[in-house]
XYZ file of C-alpha atoms in Angstrom:
627
model
C 0.000 0.000 0.000
C 1.631 3.253 -1.140
C 2.162 5.877 1.498
C 2.981 8.915 -0.567
C 0.263 11.510 -0.995
C -0.147 12.826 -4.534
C 0.417 16.576 -4.840
C -2.524 18.940 -4.486
C -4.709 16.302 -2.892
C -6.703 18.629 -0.670
C -10.111 19.558 -1.986
C -11.117 22.196 0.502
C -9.498 25.450 1.495
C -10.448 27.441 4.551
C -12.548 30.501 3.914
C -14.137 33.085 6.169
C -17.672 34.149 5.440
C -18.159 37.861 5.934
C -21.530 39.327 6.823
C -21.768 42.967 5.752
C -23.226 45.315 8.342
C -26.797 46.521 7.909
C -27.239 50.299 8.003
C -30.062 52.745 7.473
C -29.800 55.438 4.829
C -31.917 58.553 4.351
C -32.194 57.969 0.585
C -32.524 54.723 -1.351
C -30.112 56.038 -3.939
C -27.375 56.054 -1.282
C -27.991 52.473 -0.220
C -24.944 50.214 -0.949
C -27.222 47.266 -1.675
C -28.670 49.006 -4.725
C -27.355 46.460 -7.233
C -30.058 44.140 -8.518
C -28.722 40.873 -7.265
C -29.332 38.599 -4.305
C -27.843 39.689 -1.029
C -27.973 38.344 2.476
C -31.036 39.303 4.443
C -30.534 41.780 7.221
C -31.040 40.414 10.726
C -34.576 40.595 12.050
C -35.373 42.293 15.334
C -35.849 40.032 18.323
C -39.572 40.687 18.172
C -39.826 38.923 14.836
C -39.632 35.447 16.300
C -41.173 32.305 14.870
C -41.730 30.682 18.237
C -45.508 30.804 17.958
C -45.422 28.266 15.149
C -42.655 26.099 16.632
C -40.942 26.263 13.254
C -37.736 24.528 14.302
C -39.474 21.198 14.811
C -40.715 21.151 11.235
C -37.724 22.435 9.294
C -35.976 20.340 6.681
C -32.338 20.930 5.690
C -32.101 23.814 3.270
C -30.197 23.778 0.002
C -27.265 26.102 -0.414
C -28.239 29.589 -1.579
C -25.109 29.920 -3.692
C -25.420 30.234 -7.420
C -24.452 27.148 -9.369
C -21.696 27.481 -11.936
C -23.893 27.099 -14.989
C -23.595 28.835 -18.313
C -25.522 32.131 -18.453
C -28.166 30.919 -20.849
C -29.042 27.963 -18.625
C -30.092 30.334 -15.861
C -33.397 32.099 -15.452
C -36.221 31.836 -17.934
C -34.330 29.488 -20.236
C -35.140 26.718 -17.780
C -38.352 24.788 -18.337
C -38.752 24.402 -14.592
C -38.734 28.177 -14.187
C -41.284 28.671 -16.949
C -43.602 26.203 -15.219
C -43.618 28.433 -12.162
C -44.841 31.547 -13.969
C -48.438 30.470 -13.249
C -49.722 31.004 -16.757
C -53.455 31.770 -16.961
C -53.396 32.908 -13.352
C -55.998 35.670 -12.807
C -54.199 38.882 -11.920
C -55.600 42.197 -10.760
C -55.611 44.781 -13.507
C -53.580 47.464 -11.779
C -52.547 49.206 -14.976
C -56.029 50.688 -15.589
C -55.589 53.065 -12.644
C -52.799 55.120 -14.162
C -53.233 58.116 -16.425
C -52.122 58.519 -20.075
C -49.467 60.956 -18.869
C -47.792 58.107 -16.937
C -47.463 56.116 -20.153
C -46.035 59.159 -21.920
C -43.513 59.656 -19.110
C -42.544 55.991 -19.283
C -41.725 56.177 -23.014
C -39.373 59.090 -22.389
C -37.898 57.591 -19.199
C -36.779 54.456 -21.021
C -34.227 56.476 -23.010
C -33.235 58.801 -20.168
C -30.254 58.091 -17.923
C -31.773 59.965 -14.974
C -35.500 60.392 -14.498
C -35.560 63.065 -11.781
C -35.623 66.001 -14.232
C -38.176 64.196 -16.373
C -40.470 63.709 -13.369
C -40.165 67.375 -12.482
C -41.498 68.214 -15.923
C -44.405 65.791 -15.520
C -45.120 66.608 -11.866
C -48.190 68.693 -12.608
C -49.620 66.055 -14.948
C -49.088 62.819 -13.005
C -52.051 61.865 -10.810
C -50.487 60.779 -7.544
C -49.345 57.368 -6.337
C -51.140 55.342 -9.023
C -49.044 56.911 -11.774
C -45.814 56.631 -9.804
C -46.539 53.005 -8.886
C -47.130 52.301 -12.575
C -43.771 53.852 -13.460
C -41.962 51.916 -10.716
C -43.424 48.599 -11.866
C -42.821 49.184 -15.572
C -39.262 50.399 -15.094
C -38.636 47.347 -12.909
C -39.983 45.071 -15.638
C -37.267 46.501 -17.885
C -34.565 45.965 -15.266
C -33.966 49.680 -14.747
C -33.011 49.454 -11.076
C -31.426 52.872 -10.728
C -34.368 54.572 -12.439
C -36.776 52.706 -10.153
C -34.959 54.088 -7.116
C -34.943 57.623 -8.575
C -38.655 57.392 -9.246
C -39.456 56.119 -5.772
C -37.306 58.744 -4.026
C -38.956 61.468 -6.088
C -42.493 60.191 -5.495
C -42.147 59.560 -1.756
C -40.713 63.062 -1.242
C -43.688 64.660 -3.058
C -46.516 62.584 -1.582
C -47.970 63.778 1.729
C -50.868 61.404 2.393
C -49.962 58.328 4.479
C -52.219 55.989 2.503
C -50.629 57.030 -0.795
C -47.126 56.768 0.612
C -48.017 53.292 1.858
C -48.994 52.289 -1.682
C -45.647 53.511 -2.977
C -43.761 51.634 -0.265
C -45.658 48.385 -0.919
C -44.936 48.628 -4.643
C -41.260 49.367 -4.056
C -40.871 46.466 -1.588
C -42.482 44.107 -4.112
C -40.207 45.325 -6.895
C -37.068 44.898 -4.789
C -38.279 41.434 -3.861
C -38.521 40.531 -7.542
C -34.986 41.798 -8.046
C -33.854 39.625 -5.126
C -32.593 42.727 -3.298
C -34.046 41.908 0.124
C -31.829 44.337 2.009
C -33.234 47.283 0.072
C -36.772 45.901 0.438
C -36.226 45.742 4.202
C -34.795 49.266 4.190
C -37.938 50.624 2.478
C -40.152 48.739 4.934
C -38.279 49.967 8.026
C -38.440 53.581 6.835
C -42.143 53.240 6.063
C -42.932 51.865 9.528
C -40.754 54.457 11.273
C -42.403 57.325 9.413
C -45.920 56.065 10.100
C -47.158 54.868 6.711
C -45.853 51.292 6.639
C -47.982 49.591 9.262
C -50.367 48.054 6.714
C -51.266 44.581 5.532
C -49.897 45.435 2.094
C -46.399 46.480 3.198
C -46.068 43.444 5.482
C -47.323 41.110 2.751
C -44.900 42.633 0.244
C -41.959 42.111 2.604
C -43.023 38.515 3.303
C -43.082 37.883 -0.446
C -39.682 39.565 -0.900
C -38.075 37.322 1.726
C -39.804 34.250 0.327
C -38.599 34.883 -3.217
C -34.995 34.873 -2.004
C -35.408 31.755 0.131
C -35.376 33.490 3.532
C -38.366 31.595 4.906
C -37.512 32.163 8.577
C -37.512 35.899 8.025
C -40.779 35.618 6.056
C -42.475 33.754 8.899
C -40.999 36.208 11.393
C -42.559 39.157 9.565
C -45.819 37.213 9.355
C -45.887 36.735 13.139
C -44.849 40.346 13.818
C -47.663 41.536 11.568
C -50.231 39.822 13.758
C -48.764 41.303 16.931
C -49.327 44.756 15.386
C -53.056 44.051 15.214
C -53.103 43.530 11.442
C -55.247 40.733 10.041
C -53.478 38.748 7.274
C -55.406 38.511 4.011
C -55.291 36.026 1.152
C -52.233 37.689 -0.392
C -50.403 37.459 2.947
C -51.136 33.776 3.424
C -50.236 32.960 -0.165
C -46.925 34.781 0.279
C -45.946 32.957 3.470
C -47.032 29.548 2.113
C -45.059 30.177 -1.067
C -42.007 31.136 1.037
C -42.265 27.813 2.862
C -42.671 25.948 -0.426
C -39.527 27.514 -1.877
C -37.554 26.634 1.265
C -38.619 22.977 1.333
C -40.040 22.983 4.868
C -42.050 20.055 6.151
C -45.692 19.839 5.115
C -46.912 19.925 8.729
C -45.826 23.557 9.084
C -47.621 24.633 5.915
C -50.685 22.676 7.013
C -50.778 24.635 10.260
C -50.618 27.924 8.402
C -53.395 26.734 6.088
C -55.594 25.707 9.038
C -55.019 29.094 10.669
C -56.024 30.732 7.392
C -59.319 28.851 7.317
C -59.990 29.511 11.014
C -60.065 33.297 10.511
C -62.316 33.039 7.470
C -59.806 33.567 4.639
C -60.780 31.332 1.705
C -57.916 29.765 -0.290
C -57.598 30.175 -4.046
C -55.756 28.368 -6.813
C -52.454 30.036 -5.925
C -52.767 28.773 -2.345
C -53.183 25.185 -3.464
C -50.494 25.409 -6.138
C -47.988 26.576 -3.521
C -49.054 23.848 -1.106
C -48.632 21.255 -3.844
C -45.056 22.413 -4.281
C -44.412 21.530 -0.619
C -45.364 17.916 -1.427
C -42.457 17.459 -3.845
C -40.503 15.482 -1.251
C -42.652 12.467 -2.164
C -45.998 13.232 -0.495
C -48.001 12.142 -3.523
C -51.026 11.022 -1.492
C -51.210 14.417 0.220
C -50.909 16.083 -3.178
C -53.811 14.050 -4.540
C -55.898 15.049 -1.512
C -55.159 18.729 -2.121
C -56.260 18.510 -5.757
C -59.439 16.751 -4.649
C -60.079 19.530 -2.121
C -59.712 22.098 -4.901
C -62.551 20.359 -6.723
C -64.724 20.289 -3.610
C -64.202 24.036 -3.130
C -65.014 24.727 -6.772
C -61.496 25.909 -7.621
C -60.478 24.989 -11.161
C -57.070 23.433 -11.668
C -54.764 25.039 -14.224
C -51.801 23.604 -16.108
C -49.470 24.662 -13.300
C -51.569 22.692 -10.806
C -51.320 19.546 -12.883
C -47.646 20.025 -13.700
C -46.829 20.367 -10.009
C -48.974 17.337 -9.186
C -47.226 15.315 -11.895
C -43.859 16.353 -10.513
C -44.894 15.052 -7.087
C -46.294 11.841 -8.592
C -43.124 11.196 -10.595
C -40.850 11.899 -7.633
C -42.928 9.390 -5.683
C -42.324 6.782 -8.401
C -46.052 6.364 -9.186
C -45.577 6.487 -12.923
C -48.710 4.564 -13.862
C -50.720 7.195 -12.014
C -49.155 9.865 -14.232
C -51.139 8.556 -17.227
C -54.374 9.060 -15.282
C -53.402 12.624 -14.376
C -52.756 13.519 -18.026
C -56.124 12.009 -18.956
C -57.811 14.166 -16.298
C -56.117 17.248 -17.735
C -57.434 16.737 -21.253
C -60.898 15.813 -19.920
C -61.043 19.217 -18.177
C -59.731 21.064 -21.250
C -56.414 21.800 -19.562
C -53.961 21.171 -22.342
C -50.597 19.578 -21.422
C -47.589 21.718 -22.323
C -43.876 21.122 -22.735
C -43.408 21.099 -18.949
C -46.074 18.413 -18.556
C -44.347 16.050 -20.939
C -40.800 16.783 -19.805
C -41.833 16.090 -16.197
C -43.341 12.710 -17.070
C -40.470 11.804 -19.388
C -37.983 12.573 -16.626
C -40.013 10.407 -14.228
C -40.000 7.441 -16.591
C -36.283 7.841 -17.255
C -35.431 7.853 -13.533
C -37.642 4.809 -13.031
C -35.682 2.967 -15.720
C -38.706 2.803 -18.023
C -36.875 4.235 -20.992
C -39.189 2.871 -23.683
C -42.178 4.496 -21.950
C -40.221 7.749 -21.867
C -39.598 7.523 -25.615
C -43.303 6.824 -26.168
C -44.117 10.067 -24.347
C -41.785 11.910 -26.704
C -43.641 10.437 -29.655
C -46.967 11.541 -28.193
C -45.525 14.996 -27.584
C -44.454 15.185 -31.212
C -47.861 13.950 -32.364
C -49.777 16.701 -30.528
C -47.422 19.330 -31.937
C -45.646 20.509 -28.789
C -42.257 21.992 -29.609
C -39.354 20.583 -27.639
C -37.190 22.922 -25.571
C -33.653 22.463 -24.242
C -34.819 20.466 -21.219
C -36.679 18.003 -23.428
C -33.752 17.651 -25.813
C -31.416 16.963 -22.903
C -33.781 14.346 -21.496
C -34.085 12.603 -24.874
C -30.319 12.746 -25.330
C -29.767 11.131 -21.941
C -32.218 8.330 -22.724
C -30.568 7.469 -26.037
C -27.150 7.455 -24.381
C -28.387 5.095 -21.657
C -29.721 2.784 -24.350
C -26.420 2.935 -26.214
C -28.096 4.485 -29.256
C -25.279 6.910 -30.026
C -26.415 7.708 -33.552
C -29.807 8.821 -32.238
C -28.089 10.792 -29.468
C -25.958 12.671 -31.988
C -29.080 13.341 -34.046
C -30.615 15.000 -30.993
C -27.563 17.264 -30.765
C -27.991 18.118 -34.439
C -31.686 18.851 -33.883
C -30.731 21.245 -31.085
C -28.380 23.113 -33.419
C -31.014 23.245 -36.159
C -33.541 24.671 -33.695
C -31.056 27.281 -32.487
C -30.875 25.716 -29.008
C -27.421 26.066 -27.505
C -25.964 23.093 -25.628
C -25.658 23.711 -21.897
C -23.815 22.005 -19.053
C -26.570 19.376 -18.759
C -26.133 18.452 -22.425
C -22.386 18.048 -22.109
C -22.625 16.132 -18.816
C -24.982 13.647 -20.466
C -22.587 13.176 -23.386
C -19.586 12.724 -21.091
C -21.375 10.105 -18.992
C -22.871 8.304 -21.982
C -19.616 7.967 -23.914
C -17.719 7.145 -20.732
C -19.944 4.194 -19.833
C -19.245 2.718 -23.254
C -15.495 3.129 -22.806
C -15.264 5.710 -25.581
C -12.553 7.736 -23.836
C -11.416 9.505 -26.989
C -14.930 10.874 -27.478
C -15.057 11.848 -23.791
C -11.935 13.971 -24.189
C -13.273 15.577 -27.355
C -16.619 16.436 -25.751
C -14.902 18.017 -22.760
C -12.672 20.114 -25.015
C -15.660 21.234 -27.092
C -17.488 22.131 -23.901
C -14.697 24.459 -22.821
C -14.323 25.864 -26.320
C -18.039 26.714 -26.298
C -17.471 28.600 -22.998
C -19.891 26.352 -21.107
C -18.612 26.290 -17.545
C -18.230 22.749 -16.121
C -19.964 22.185 -12.775
C -19.292 19.718 -9.961
C -21.229 16.987 -11.775
C -19.032 17.459 -14.838
C -15.864 16.807 -12.872
C -17.472 13.981 -10.868
C -18.529 12.293 -14.096
C -15.066 12.596 -15.614
C -13.307 11.296 -12.499
C -15.713 8.346 -12.319
C -15.344 7.576 -16.032
C -11.543 7.670 -16.005
C -11.296 5.792 -12.697
C -13.480 2.919 -13.899
C -11.475 2.769 -17.104
C -8.176 2.531 -15.243
C -7.059 5.949 -16.488
C -5.939 7.186 -13.068
C -3.527 9.780 -14.431
C -6.376 11.412 -16.356
C -8.621 11.258 -13.269
C -6.045 13.110 -11.165
C -5.595 15.696 -13.932
C -9.341 16.348 -13.879
C -9.174 16.733 -10.107
C -6.428 19.333 -10.367
C -8.496 21.236 -12.907
C -11.490 20.990 -10.575
C -9.511 22.613 -7.757
C -8.458 25.458 -10.033
C -12.127 26.085 -10.883
C -12.830 26.854 -7.209
C -15.969 24.687 -6.950
C -17.164 22.996 -3.759
C -16.890 19.206 -3.861
C -19.767 16.854 -3.041
C -19.939 13.212 -1.945
C -19.987 11.955 -5.554
C -16.777 13.725 -6.495
C -15.037 12.703 -3.277
C -16.069 9.071 -3.762
C -14.886 9.051 -7.371
C -11.527 10.504 -6.438
C -11.115 8.099 -3.516
C -11.829 5.223 -5.880
C -9.213 6.523 -8.320
C -6.606 6.854 -5.558
C -7.293 3.354 -4.219
C -7.035 1.739 -7.632
C -3.850 3.641 -8.306
C -2.284 2.300 -5.101
C -2.566 5.518 -3.065
C -4.737 3.988 -0.339
C -3.341 6.133 2.452
C -4.030 9.255 0.413
C -7.590 8.023 -0.112
C -8.080 7.541 3.640
C -6.725 11.023 4.348
C -9.133 12.406 1.763
C -11.985 10.538 3.449
C -11.020 12.149 6.750
C -10.976 15.593 5.124
C -14.381 14.911 3.603
C -16.023 14.156 6.957
C -14.380 17.173 8.599
C -15.953 19.347 5.929
C -19.382 18.049 6.907
C -19.864 15.917 3.791
C -21.167 12.534 4.894
C -19.564 9.607 3.041
C -21.899 6.929 1.756
C -21.556 3.170 1.759
C -19.847 3.257 -1.662
C -17.114 5.506 -0.300
C -16.356 3.158 2.598
C -16.626 0.024 0.461
C -13.940 1.364 -1.877
C -11.414 1.797 0.933
C -12.332 -1.453 2.717
C -11.803 -3.338 -0.543
C -8.439 -1.651 -1.150
C -7.207 -2.363 2.383
C -8.585 -5.887 2.346
C -6.640 -6.866 -0.732
C -3.400 -6.706 1.263
C -4.713 -7.897 4.635
C -4.934 -11.679 4.232
C -6.518 -12.093 7.633
C -8.014 -15.266 9.059
C -9.878 -13.633 11.909
C -11.111 -10.420 10.261
C -14.802 -11.256 9.998
C -15.188 -12.237 13.649
C -13.420 -9.079 14.739
C -15.578 -6.916 12.490
C -18.763 -8.380 13.936
C -17.567 -7.867 17.484
C -16.464 -4.292 16.725
C -19.859 -3.496 15.264
C -21.496 -4.681 18.443
C -19.334 -2.774 20.933
C -21.151 -0.411 23.266
C -20.344 3.299 23.270
C -19.582 3.246 26.995
C -17.085 0.411 26.931
C -13.989 1.208 29.026
C -10.820 1.765 26.996
C -7.519 0.325 28.169
C -4.718 2.812 28.610
C -2.031 0.133 28.536
C -3.305 -1.254 25.212
C -3.424 2.242 23.739
C 0.178 2.929 24.709
C 1.374 -0.392 23.367
C -0.429 0.156 20.093
C 0.846 3.702 19.646
C 4.438 2.571 20.202
C 4.046 -0.270 17.723
C 2.892 2.085 14.944
C 5.399 4.825 15.594
C 7.395 5.446 12.436
C 5.288 2.992 10.464
C 4.576 3.802 6.810
C 0.822 3.485 7.496
C 0.848 5.866 10.452
C -1.448 8.363 8.704
C -4.089 5.720 8.093
C -3.730 4.237 11.582
C -4.102 7.644 13.171
C -7.487 8.126 11.504
C -9.095 4.683 11.704
C -6.828 2.108 13.273
C -6.444 3.266 16.871
C -9.800 2.144 18.254
C -9.735 -1.222 16.520
C -6.170 -1.854 17.638
C -7.131 -1.251 21.261
C -9.952 -3.770 20.999
C -7.770 -6.459 19.470
C -4.828 -5.913 21.805
C -7.100 -6.539 24.762
C -7.942 -10.051 23.601
C -5.385 -11.150 20.997
C -1.689 -11.115 20.456
C -0.766 -8.039 18.451
C 0.746 -8.751 15.043
C 2.529 -5.843 13.405
C 2.144 -7.415 9.957
C -1.639 -7.155 10.130
C -1.830 -3.361 10.118
C -4.598 -3.196 7.522
C -6.892 -5.116 9.886
C -7.067 -2.223 12.291
C -7.821 0.219 9.501
C -10.669 -1.944 8.194
C -12.104 -2.455 11.668
C -11.853 1.266 12.320
C -13.693 2.038 9.088
C -16.340 -0.565 9.874
C -16.829 0.917 13.335
C -17.051 4.425 11.854
C -19.802 3.284 9.487
C -21.733 1.948 12.467
C -21.134 5.179 14.371
C -22.492 7.308 11.511
C -25.490 5.049 10.936
C -24.321 3.957 7.463
C -25.583 0.424 6.907
C -23.103 -1.984 5.305
C -24.391 -3.823 2.254
C -23.460 -7.045 0.508
C -20.496 -5.338 -1.158
C -19.129 -4.340 2.255
C -19.140 -7.882 3.562
C -17.870 -9.260 0.261
C -14.866 -6.941 0.530
C -14.240 -8.175 4.086
C -14.590 -11.817 3.033
C -12.170 -11.268 0.153
C -9.629 -10.015 2.663
C -9.820 -13.372 4.476
C -8.425 -15.366 1.585
C-alpha cells in the first residue's frame, strides 16, 4: 500500500464568510445594496420570532443559496422548470387601468433617459399621484432599470404627503425589490415606512413577506408574518399565499404549511388556486397522497385546476415513483380542457427515465411530437440522456444536431450527459473531445461534470487522467460533493494511493460531507486486498457490536501507539486504526504485519457510528480479505 500523498490532494481550502453590516440610509439612492442581485437578508429584530409556530421542529435541511456554476443561458427563464412556475393563466388584478395617459407618456421618455428626476419634475403637474408613480416603478422594474426605479421612488415619496398614498408607494417598491432579489433594500424601504408612520399596513407586510420568500429566507418571512399579527393587522389572502409560497420555496415540512393553512381557514380567509399550487409544491418530497388530496379539495371548493396545478402534481407523482398514475393525471387534464404543455411532458419523461422505463419515456416523446408541442432544451437533454443510456449513439448525436437546427445552444446538462454516456461505453477519446468542445463553447463545467469525468476515467483505469481532472477541478474553485469525493477516492485506491484516499476521506467528513456506503466500500476493498486475515470477519462483527460506553484500556493504547510509531501506514492508523487496535490488543496477540486489519475495523466501526448500513459489497470486501 503506497504511502505517498499525490500533490494537491486537498479539496477544501479554509474561507471566512463575511456578513456585511446593515445600516439605514436617508435615501434609497445612497444604499450600498442598490445592485439588482441577491444579497444576504438583514437580521430581524428580536420581536420577529417564529416561536408561535414552533418552526424549528418542522424544518428540513435547506439547500445552499449559492449560485451554481452554470452557463448564463441555462439560468433564469431558459429553464423549463422556471417557466412552469410563472403560473400562466393565473388571474391577476388589472392594476394598470388606474394610471393616467401621462404616466405612459412619461414611461416612453424615461426608457431612453439616464436619470428620471428632471423628467419627473417636468411631468409633476400632470401625473395623478401614487397610481401613476406606482405604474412607473413597476414598468421600469420590468425593464430591469433598477437605478431609475430608485430615482422614481425617491422622487415620489418626497412629493406625496398622504400616508395611505405613501403606503402604496412603499408596498410597490418592496415588491419590486423582492422581484430583483434585493431583500436588504426591500427591508430598508419597509423599516423607513414603519418608522415614518405609513408602513404599518397589511400590504407592506405582505410585500416584505413575499420579498423574503422569493430569495429563500423563509424564517424571516415567517418572522414578519408573526410580527404583523402582533401589530393588530389581520393577514389577508395575499399574505397567506406569500408565506405559504415562502415555505414551499424553502422545502419545509408539510406539517408547518398545514398549520398555516388551518389558521387561514380559522379566521375566514378562503384559499384560491395560488394557495393550493404553492401547497402542492411543498409535497415534492414524495408526499403524492397528500398532493392528490389537495387537488381533490380544490374540486370540492369549486377551484379549477390550471396547467401549473397539474404540472406540479405530476412532478410530485413522478418523484414518488407512481408512474402509472401519471397517465391518469394527463387524462384528467385533457378531460377538463387543460392542455398539457412542454413542462407536462418533460416532467413525465424525466419520471420514466429515472424509473428505468426508458421505452415508456420515448413513447411520451412520440406523443408529444404527435400533438405538436415543440421541444425545448430540457426536453432535448432528457431525450439525449435516454438514447445514451440505451447505447443508441447515432440517435443521441441526431438529438444534438436537432438542437443546433432549432437554435438551441448546448448547456452544461447536455455536455454532462454526453460525457457520462460515452464514458460508460469506454469511448474515452470521445469523452476527451466532448470536454474540449465544452470548454471551447465557454460552457462552464460544474461539480457533476468533474465527478462524471473522475468516475469515467477511474473505472477505465485511467488514473492519471482522473487526477488531472481533479487538479483542474480545484483550479475552478468549486465545492466538492460526496460523488466527487467518492470518485476521487476510488481513483486513488485503484492507483495504489490507499493512504491518500483515507486522508481524503477524513478531510471529507471534517468538511461536513457525509460519506456513503460506496465511499467506505472502496477503501475497505483496497485495504482488504493486502490484509490476508483469518480472523477479520469475527473481529468486524464484534467491533460493530461494541457499546459506546465500553472502558478503553490505557495500557493497550500505549502499546499500540508505540508499535505504529514510524510505520509507513501511520497516517491511516491515526485516523481509523487506533480504536480497533485497542480492541484487538485486549484479547489477541498483536501482530505488526496485520496493520490493515485495524484500519478496516476502524472504518467498519465508523460506518456503524455514523449510521451507514453496510451492504453485501461491504461484507464481500471483508470476506475477500480473508483469503
